[in-house]
Short mmCIF file of C-alpha atoms in Angstrom, two decimals:
data_model
loop_
_atom_site.label_atom_id
_atom_site.label_comp_id
_atom_site.label_asym_id
_atom_site.label_seq_id
_atom_site.Cartn_x
_atom_site.Cartn_y
_atom_site.Cartn_z
CA VAL S 1105 -35.16 -1.78 -17.43
CA LEU S 1106 -35.37 -3.71 -14.15
CA TRP S 1107 -31.70 -4.65 -14.41
CA VAL S 1108 -30.75 -0.98 -14.86
CA PHE S 1109 -32.55 -0.17 -11.61
CA VAL S 1110 -30.65 -2.99 -9.90
CA GLN S 1111 -27.37 -1.54 -11.16
CA LEU S 1112 -28.28 1.99 -10.07
CA ALA S 1113 -29.31 0.68 -6.66
CA SER S 1114 -25.94 -1.10 -6.43
CA LEU S 1115 -24.13 2.17 -7.21
CA ALA S 1116 -26.10 3.85 -4.42
CA ILE S 1117 -25.16 1.05 -2.02
CA ILE S 1118 -21.46 1.37 -2.88
CA ALA S 1119 -21.56 5.14 -2.32
CA ALA S 1120 -23.60 4.94 0.90
CA LEU S 1121 -21.49 2.24 2.55
CA THR S 1122 -18.22 3.87 1.49
CA LEU S 1123 -19.30 7.22 2.97
CA LYS S 1124 -20.57 5.49 6.12
CA VAL S 1125 -17.22 3.78 6.69
CA ALA S 1126 -15.21 6.88 5.75
CA THR S 1127 -17.06 9.26 8.05
CA ASN S 1128 -17.55 6.80 10.92
CA ASP S 1129 -21.03 8.29 11.43
CA ARG S 1130 -19.39 11.35 13.02
CA GLN S 1131 -20.58 13.85 10.47
CA ARG S 1132 -23.44 14.13 8.06
CA MET S 1133 -22.80 14.92 4.44
CA SER S 1134 -24.82 17.80 3.04
CA VAL S 1135 -26.57 17.44 -0.29
CA ARG S 1136 -24.14 19.89 -1.85
CA ARG S 1137 -21.09 17.94 -0.69
CA LEU S 1138 -22.60 14.67 -1.84
CA GLY S 1139 -23.23 16.24 -5.23
CA VAL S 1140 -19.66 17.50 -5.56
CA VAL S 1141 -18.15 14.15 -4.52
CA SER S 1142 -20.47 12.27 -6.89
CA PHE S 1143 -19.61 14.61 -9.78
CA ILE S 1144 -15.85 14.13 -9.37
CA VAL S 1145 -16.19 10.36 -9.00
CA LEU S 1146 -18.33 10.20 -12.15
CA LEU S 1147 -15.81 12.41 -13.95
CA THR S 1148 -12.98 9.98 -13.19
CA LEU S 1149 -14.93 6.73 -13.61
CA PHE S 1150 -17.54 7.68 -16.20
CA VAL S 1151 -16.32 5.13 -18.77
CA PRO S 1152 -16.61 1.98 -16.59
CA ILE S 1153 -19.94 3.11 -15.13
CA GLN S 1154 -21.35 3.77 -18.60
CA ASN S 1155 -19.95 0.50 -19.92
CA ASN S 1156 -21.60 -1.50 -17.16
CA LEU S 1157 -24.96 0.25 -17.54
CA MET S 1158 -25.09 0.04 -21.34
CA ASN S 1159 -23.94 -3.57 -21.62
CA GLY S 1160 -25.82 -4.96 -18.63
CA GLN S 1161 -22.64 -6.08 -16.84
CA VAL S 1162 -22.75 -7.56 -13.34
CA ASN S 1163 -19.61 -5.83 -12.10
CA ILE S 1164 -21.48 -3.06 -10.28
CA VAL S 1165 -23.56 -5.62 -8.39
CA VAL S 1166 -20.43 -7.67 -7.59
CA THR S 1167 -18.63 -4.57 -6.30
CA ALA S 1168 -21.62 -3.63 -4.14
CA LEU S 1169 -21.70 -7.12 -2.61
CA THR S 1170 -17.95 -6.98 -1.93
CA VAL S 1171 -18.16 -3.56 -0.25
CA ALA S 1172 -21.18 -4.71 1.76
CA GLY S 1173 -19.11 -7.67 2.92
CA PHE S 1174 -16.50 -5.36 4.40
CA TYR S 1175 -19.16 -3.19 6.04
CA PHE S 1176 -20.84 -6.16 7.72
CA TRP S 1177 -17.44 -7.48 8.86
CA SER S 1178 -16.47 -4.11 10.35
CA GLU S 1179 -19.79 -4.11 12.23
CA GLY S 1180 -19.08 -7.56 13.67
CA ARG S 1181 -21.69 -9.34 11.54
CA SER S 1182 -19.49 -12.05 10.09
CA ASN S 1183 -22.38 -14.28 8.98
CA ALA S 1184 -23.87 -11.55 6.78
CA ALA S 1185 -20.41 -10.65 5.50
CA SER S 1186 -19.75 -14.27 4.51
CA ILE S 1187 -23.02 -14.54 2.59
CA VAL S 1188 -22.59 -11.38 0.49
CA ILE S 1189 -18.89 -12.00 -0.27
CA ALA S 1190 -19.68 -15.60 -1.24
CA ALA S 1191 -22.44 -14.33 -3.53
CA ALA S 1192 -19.98 -11.96 -5.20
CA ILE S 1193 -17.44 -14.76 -5.76
CA ALA S 1194 -20.11 -17.13 -7.05
CA ILE S 1195 -21.22 -14.55 -9.61
CA LYS S 1196 -17.67 -13.69 -10.73
CA ILE S 1197 -14.50 -15.32 -9.45
CA MET S 1198 -12.38 -12.15 -9.40
CA PRO S 1199 -13.53 -10.92 -5.93
CA ALA S 1200 -11.94 -14.05 -4.45
CA ALA S 1201 -8.79 -11.91 -4.18
CA VAL S 1202 -10.26 -10.13 -1.13
CA MET S 1203 -10.10 -13.38 0.81
CA MET S 1204 -6.40 -12.67 1.30
CA PHE S 1205 -7.49 -9.62 3.30
CA PHE S 1206 -9.22 -11.86 5.84
CA ILE S 1207 -6.49 -14.49 5.78
CA MET S 1208 -3.88 -11.85 6.65
CA ARG S 1209 -6.02 -10.89 9.65
CA ARG S 1210 -6.57 -14.54 10.68
CA GLN S 1211 -10.31 -14.22 10.30
CA TRP S 1212 -10.62 -17.97 9.83
CA ARG S 1213 -14.32 -18.10 10.59
CA ILE S 1214 -15.26 -15.85 7.70
CA VAL S 1215 -12.76 -17.62 5.41
CA PHE S 1216 -14.35 -21.03 6.04
CA GLN S 1217 -17.87 -19.63 5.90
CA VAL S 1218 -17.24 -17.96 2.55
CA THR S 1219 -15.63 -21.10 1.13
CA GLY S 1220 -18.52 -23.31 2.18
CA THR S 1221 -21.16 -20.83 0.98
CA VAL S 1222 -19.47 -20.46 -2.42
CA LEU S 1223 -19.45 -24.23 -2.90
CA LEU S 1224 -23.11 -24.38 -1.95
CA LEU S 1225 -24.04 -21.57 -4.34
CA LEU S 1226 -22.07 -23.19 -7.17
CA LEU S 1227 -23.95 -26.45 -6.67
CA LEU S 1228 -27.41 -24.84 -6.56
CA PRO S 1229 -27.81 -24.74 -10.38
CA ILE S 1230 -27.67 -28.53 -10.41
CA VAL S 1231 -31.39 -28.43 -9.64
CA ILE S 1232 -31.95 -27.05 -13.16
CA ALA S 1233 -28.86 -28.11 -15.09
CA GLY S 1234 -28.56 -31.60 -13.65
CA GLN S 1235 -25.65 -33.60 -14.99
CA HIS S 1236 -24.65 -30.82 -17.42
CA LEU S 1237 -23.40 -28.60 -14.60
CA ILE S 1238 -19.96 -30.20 -14.18
CA PRO S 1239 -19.14 -30.06 -17.95
CA TRP S 1240 -20.10 -26.37 -17.94
CA TYR S 1241 -17.72 -25.62 -15.08
CA THR S 1242 -14.99 -27.70 -16.73
CA TYR S 1243 -15.40 -25.77 -19.96
CA TYR S 1244 -15.24 -22.46 -18.06
CA PHE S 1245 -12.03 -23.45 -16.32
CA ALA S 1246 -10.35 -24.84 -19.45
CA HIS S 1247 -11.31 -22.06 -21.90
CA PHE S 1248 -11.28 -19.02 -19.65
CA LEU S 1249 -9.11 -19.38 -16.58
CA SER S 1250 -6.55 -21.91 -17.72
CA SER S 1251 -6.17 -20.73 -21.32
CA THR S 1252 -5.72 -17.07 -20.39
CA ALA S 1253 -3.32 -17.95 -17.57
CA ASN S 1254 -1.12 -19.91 -19.99
CA SER S 1255 -0.98 -17.38 -22.82
CA LEU S 1256 0.48 -13.92 -23.18
CA PRO S 1257 -2.03 -11.06 -23.32
CA VAL S 1258 -2.37 -9.79 -26.86
CA SER S 1259 -5.64 -7.88 -27.08
CA GLY S 1260 -5.52 -4.10 -26.99
CA SER S 1261 -7.59 -3.68 -23.82
CA GLU S 1262 -6.40 -6.60 -21.69
CA ARG S 1263 -2.75 -5.92 -22.43
CA PHE S 1264 -2.78 -2.61 -20.61
CA PHE S 1265 -4.95 -3.48 -17.62
CA THR S 1266 -2.73 -6.05 -15.97
CA ILE S 1267 0.82 -6.47 -14.74
CA ALA S 1268 1.17 -9.40 -17.14
CA GLY S 1269 0.19 -7.11 -19.98
CA LEU S 1270 2.77 -4.59 -18.83
CA PHE S 1271 5.54 -7.20 -18.91
CA SER S 1272 4.47 -8.40 -22.37
CA TYR S 1273 4.38 -4.78 -23.55
CA PHE S 1274 8.02 -4.17 -22.62
CA LEU S 1275 9.09 -7.73 -23.61
CA PRO S 1276 7.16 -8.22 -26.85
CA HIS S 1277 9.38 -10.93 -28.34
CA LEU S 1278 8.92 -13.60 -25.69
CA PRO S 1279 7.66 -16.92 -27.15
CA GLN S 1280 4.27 -18.07 -25.90
CA GLU S 1281 5.51 -21.41 -24.55
CA ILE S 1282 8.19 -19.85 -22.36
CA GLY S 1283 6.97 -16.31 -21.95
CA ALA S 1284 3.41 -16.93 -20.75
CA PRO S 1285 4.21 -18.86 -17.53
CA VAL S 1286 7.13 -16.54 -16.74
CA VAL S 1287 5.12 -13.37 -17.33
CA ARG S 1288 2.12 -14.59 -15.32
CA MET S 1289 4.38 -15.67 -12.46
CA LEU S 1290 6.19 -12.32 -12.49
CA ALA S 1291 2.83 -10.55 -12.46
CA LEU S 1292 1.55 -12.62 -9.53
CA THR S 1293 4.80 -12.10 -7.60
CA SER S 1294 4.73 -8.35 -8.22
CA VAL S 1295 1.16 -7.95 -6.98
CA ILE S 1296 1.85 -10.10 -3.90
CA ILE S 1297 4.87 -7.93 -3.07
CA VAL S 1298 2.74 -4.79 -3.43
CA LEU S 1299 0.03 -6.20 -1.15
CA ILE S 1300 2.54 -7.35 1.47
CA PHE S 1301 4.08 -3.88 1.45
CA VAL S 1302 0.64 -2.34 1.84
CA GLU S 1303 -0.18 -4.68 4.72
CA LEU S 1304 3.08 -3.89 6.50
CA ILE S 1305 2.54 -0.15 6.19
CA MET S 1306 -1.25 0.17 6.40
CA GLY S 1307 -2.73 -2.91 8.02
CA ARG S 1308 -0.55 -3.68 11.02
CA PRO S 1309 -2.09 -3.48 14.50
CA TRP S 1310 0.33 -0.74 15.64
CA LEU S 1311 -1.62 1.66 13.42
CA ARG S 1312 -4.40 1.66 15.99
CA ALA S 1313 -4.29 5.47 16.21
CA THR S 1314 -6.00 5.60 12.82
CA PRO S 1315 -9.80 5.06 12.97
CA LYS S 1316 -9.97 1.30 12.53
CA PRO S 1317 -12.83 0.96 10.01
CA LEU S 1318 -11.37 3.57 7.66
CA SER S 1319 -7.81 2.28 7.97
CA GLN S 1320 -8.89 -1.27 7.17
CA PHE S 1321 -11.18 -0.08 4.38
CA LEU S 1322 -8.23 1.58 2.66
CA VAL S 1323 -6.40 -1.75 2.69
CA TYR S 1324 -9.54 -3.50 1.47
CA SER S 1325 -9.83 -1.00 -1.40
CA THR S 1326 -6.24 -1.82 -2.33
CA TYR S 1327 -7.21 -5.49 -2.72
CA LEU S 1328 -10.08 -4.45 -4.99
CA ALA S 1329 -7.64 -2.47 -7.13
CA ALA S 1330 -5.25 -5.43 -7.20
CA ILE S 1331 -8.01 -7.50 -8.82
CA LEU S 1332 -7.47 -5.47 -11.98
CA LEU S 1333 -3.73 -6.10 -11.96
CA LEU S 1334 -4.19 -9.89 -11.82
CA ALA S 1335 -7.37 -10.36 -13.85
CA PRO S 1336 -7.03 -13.15 -16.47
CA MET S 1337 -9.09 -11.01 -18.82
CA SER S 1338 -9.87 -7.32 -18.50
CA GLY S 1339 -12.10 -4.66 -19.95
CA SER S 1340 -13.11 -1.14 -19.04
CA ALA S 1341 -16.17 -2.47 -17.19
CA TYR S 1342 -13.88 -3.98 -14.54
CA LEU S 1343 -12.59 -0.54 -13.56
CA ILE S 1344 -15.70 -0.20 -11.40
CA TYR S 1345 -13.66 -1.99 -8.70
CA LEU S 1346 -11.83 1.32 -8.24
CA LEU S 1347 -15.02 3.11 -7.21
CA PRO S 1348 -14.67 2.69 -3.39
CA ALA S 1349 -11.07 3.94 -3.41
CA VAL S 1350 -11.81 6.94 -5.64
CA THR S 1351 -14.85 7.86 -3.52
CA VAL S 1352 -13.04 7.87 -0.18
CA LEU S 1353 -10.05 9.76 -1.62
CA THR S 1354 -12.30 12.41 -3.16
CA LEU S 1355 -14.21 12.79 0.11
CA TYR S 1356 -11.13 13.33 2.25
CA LEU S 1357 -9.36 15.60 -0.23
CA LEU S 1358 -12.36 17.91 -0.50
CA TYR S 1359 -13.94 17.89 2.96
CA GLY S 1360 -11.83 15.81 5.29
CA GLU S 1361 -8.61 16.31 7.18
CA LEU S 1362 -6.59 16.28 3.96
CA ARG S 1363 -7.64 19.60 2.48
CA THR S 1364 -4.10 20.85 3.10
CA SER S 1365 -2.35 17.55 2.28
CA THR S 1366 -0.44 18.52 -0.85
CA PRO S 1367 1.33 15.14 -1.46
CA VAL S 1368 -1.94 13.17 -1.41
CA ALA S 1369 -3.60 15.74 -3.68
CA ILE S 1370 -0.70 15.58 -6.14
CA ALA S 1371 -0.74 11.77 -6.18
CA PHE S 1372 -4.49 11.68 -6.78
CA THR S 1373 -4.11 14.23 -9.59
CA VAL S 1374 -1.46 12.03 -11.21
CA TYR S 1375 -3.87 9.09 -11.03
CA VAL S 1376 -6.58 11.13 -12.78
CA LEU S 1377 -4.12 12.30 -15.45
CA PHE S 1378 -2.98 8.75 -16.19
CA PHE S 1379 -6.63 7.67 -16.38
CA TRP S 1380 -7.49 10.37 -18.92
CA VAL S 1381 -4.33 9.72 -20.93
CA TRP S 1382 -5.45 6.10 -21.15
CA LEU S 1383 -8.83 7.26 -22.46
CA ALA S 1384 -7.05 9.24 -25.19
CA ARG S 1385 -4.43 6.56 -25.94
CA PRO S 1386 -5.82 3.17 -24.87
CA HIS S 1387 -2.98 1.24 -26.53
CA GLY S 1388 -0.42 2.28 -23.94
CA PRO S 1389 0.40 1.12 -20.38
CA TRP S 1390 -1.29 4.13 -18.81
CA MET S 1391 -4.04 2.26 -17.00
CA VAL S 1392 -1.56 0.04 -15.16
CA PHE S 1393 0.33 3.15 -14.08
CA SER S 1394 -2.95 4.74 -13.03
CA ILE S 1395 -3.89 1.80 -10.80
CA LEU S 1396 -0.42 1.66 -9.23
CA VAL S 1397 -0.53 5.41 -8.50
CA LEU S 1398 -3.99 4.98 -6.95
CA ILE S 1399 -2.65 2.27 -4.63
CA ALA S 1400 0.22 4.59 -3.65
CA THR S 1401 -2.30 7.37 -2.99
CA LEU S 1402 -4.27 5.10 -0.66
CA LEU S 1403 -1.04 4.37 1.19
CA MET S 1404 -0.26 8.08 1.52
CA LEU S 1405 -3.79 8.79 2.74
CA ASN S 1406 -3.51 6.18 5.45
CA ARG S 1407 -0.15 7.49 6.63
CA THR S 1408 -1.43 11.07 6.67
CA LEU S 1409 -4.48 10.08 8.72
CA LEU S 1410 -2.23 8.11 11.06
CA TYR S 1411 0.00 11.12 11.65
CA SER S 1412 -3.00 13.39 12.23
CA ALA S 1413 -4.65 10.91 14.62
CA THR S 1414 -1.39 10.37 16.52
CA ARG S 1415 -0.89 14.10 17.02
CA LYS S 1416 -4.49 14.46 18.19
CA GLU S 1417 -4.06 11.57 20.63
CA GLU S 1418 -0.86 13.14 22.03
CA ARG S 1419 -2.63 16.46 22.59
CA GLU S 1420 -5.54 14.73 24.34
CA ASN S 1421 -3.16 12.75 26.55
CA GLY S 1422 -1.34 15.96 27.45
CA ARG S 1423 -4.59 17.66 28.47
CA THR S 1424 -5.61 14.58 30.47
CA ARG S 1425 -2.32 14.62 32.40
CA GLU S 1426 -2.73 18.33 33.16
CA LYS S 1427 -6.26 17.78 34.50
CA ARG S 1428 -5.09 14.90 36.69
CA THR S 1429 -2.30 17.06 38.10
CA GLU S 1430 -4.74 19.87 38.88
CA ARG S 1431 -7.15 17.43 40.62
CA ARG S 1432 -4.34 16.00 42.73
CA GLU S 1433 -3.21 19.46 43.76
CA ARG S 1434 -6.74 20.51 44.72
CA GLY S 1435 -7.22 17.32 46.71
CA HIS S 1436 -3.83 17.49 48.50
CA PRO S 1437 -3.07 20.90 50.06
CA LEU S 1438 0.45 19.83 51.13
CA LEU S 1439 1.24 18.98 47.51
CA ALA S 1440 0.06 22.42 46.47
CA ILE S 1441 2.31 23.99 49.18
CA GLY S 1442 5.22 21.92 47.98
CA ASN S 1443 4.69 23.09 44.42
CA ALA S 1444 4.48 26.67 45.64
CA ASP S 1445 7.75 26.22 47.53
CA HIS S 1446 9.37 24.82 44.43
CA GLY S 1447 8.16 27.77 42.41
CA ALA S 1448 9.62 30.14 44.99
CA GLY S 1449 13.08 28.66 44.65
CA GLY S 1450 12.62 26.03 47.33
CA LYS S 1451 12.54 28.53 50.27
CA ARG S 1452 9.93 27.94 52.94
CA PRO S 1453 8.15 30.91 54.46
CA PRO S 1454 8.95 31.52 58.13
CA SER S 1455 6.72 29.65 60.51
#
């Protein structure tokens, strides 16, 4: 029962921090709007949430720690961000993918802090386990990470959660000895290409017109989604990593600046359709398509917000220039006379 409360508290933390970053504290969400957003998010991610709660999984807690890490980083609290991200990685190795987010931004302090904290947390159990700790880690690496990385996905669920599973689905006759390394390398290369494309479009500094925390959070959410595409072993419980992205998309489509953004709405609808097709036919590549469409929707959201923010900035700059011109004219009578002369066709009145 206590663990269920911890999981529910973690869900609340994910929702609260996501909304805080998405709204930039500029508007307060009413209870009704929170209820509508929560209902739609639960409708699209009911299966992973239920799976985590019923089976006592740690994925909700890990996701909450990862989202909290971004929030602390965006607030300039790198020490707190390092601790919570390191805790997430120490619990489950999959969130280590978000370290590429900080490497791409040359946040070397947080990279080194997370690395050192993870090593410290991994060595803490030696107080209880003693000399058995190293064999346990060796067994974990050999039988989980290494074995799954060097074999083709064959199980019904894992096959259709990852890019490697997608390749093995369309190339079913590849031999294990040759196919596994090739498929895993193709999967890794594909995801890296996707993330580089996302960084070039969404994360570059020339996108400063977009509110920085939200713009960067969209990129961060893409890294969380990419975890599913590269996971050595997958299950429906891991889909909880999509929760931040689905929450911010739902918020902006319903109540944000995107209420009239038809392309983003269509893309998000396609994501939901793929997700529900996967629920009906889990032995198809629908979940991979769903995740890829979600990443594309995040990209479209960022570009739409960029365009809206740029137009708003241009209008504000135009008004600022007009006010400066009016102040100069009021402060310089000769300038006002000159403008009047120009408006009269350049003819001076007789002296």
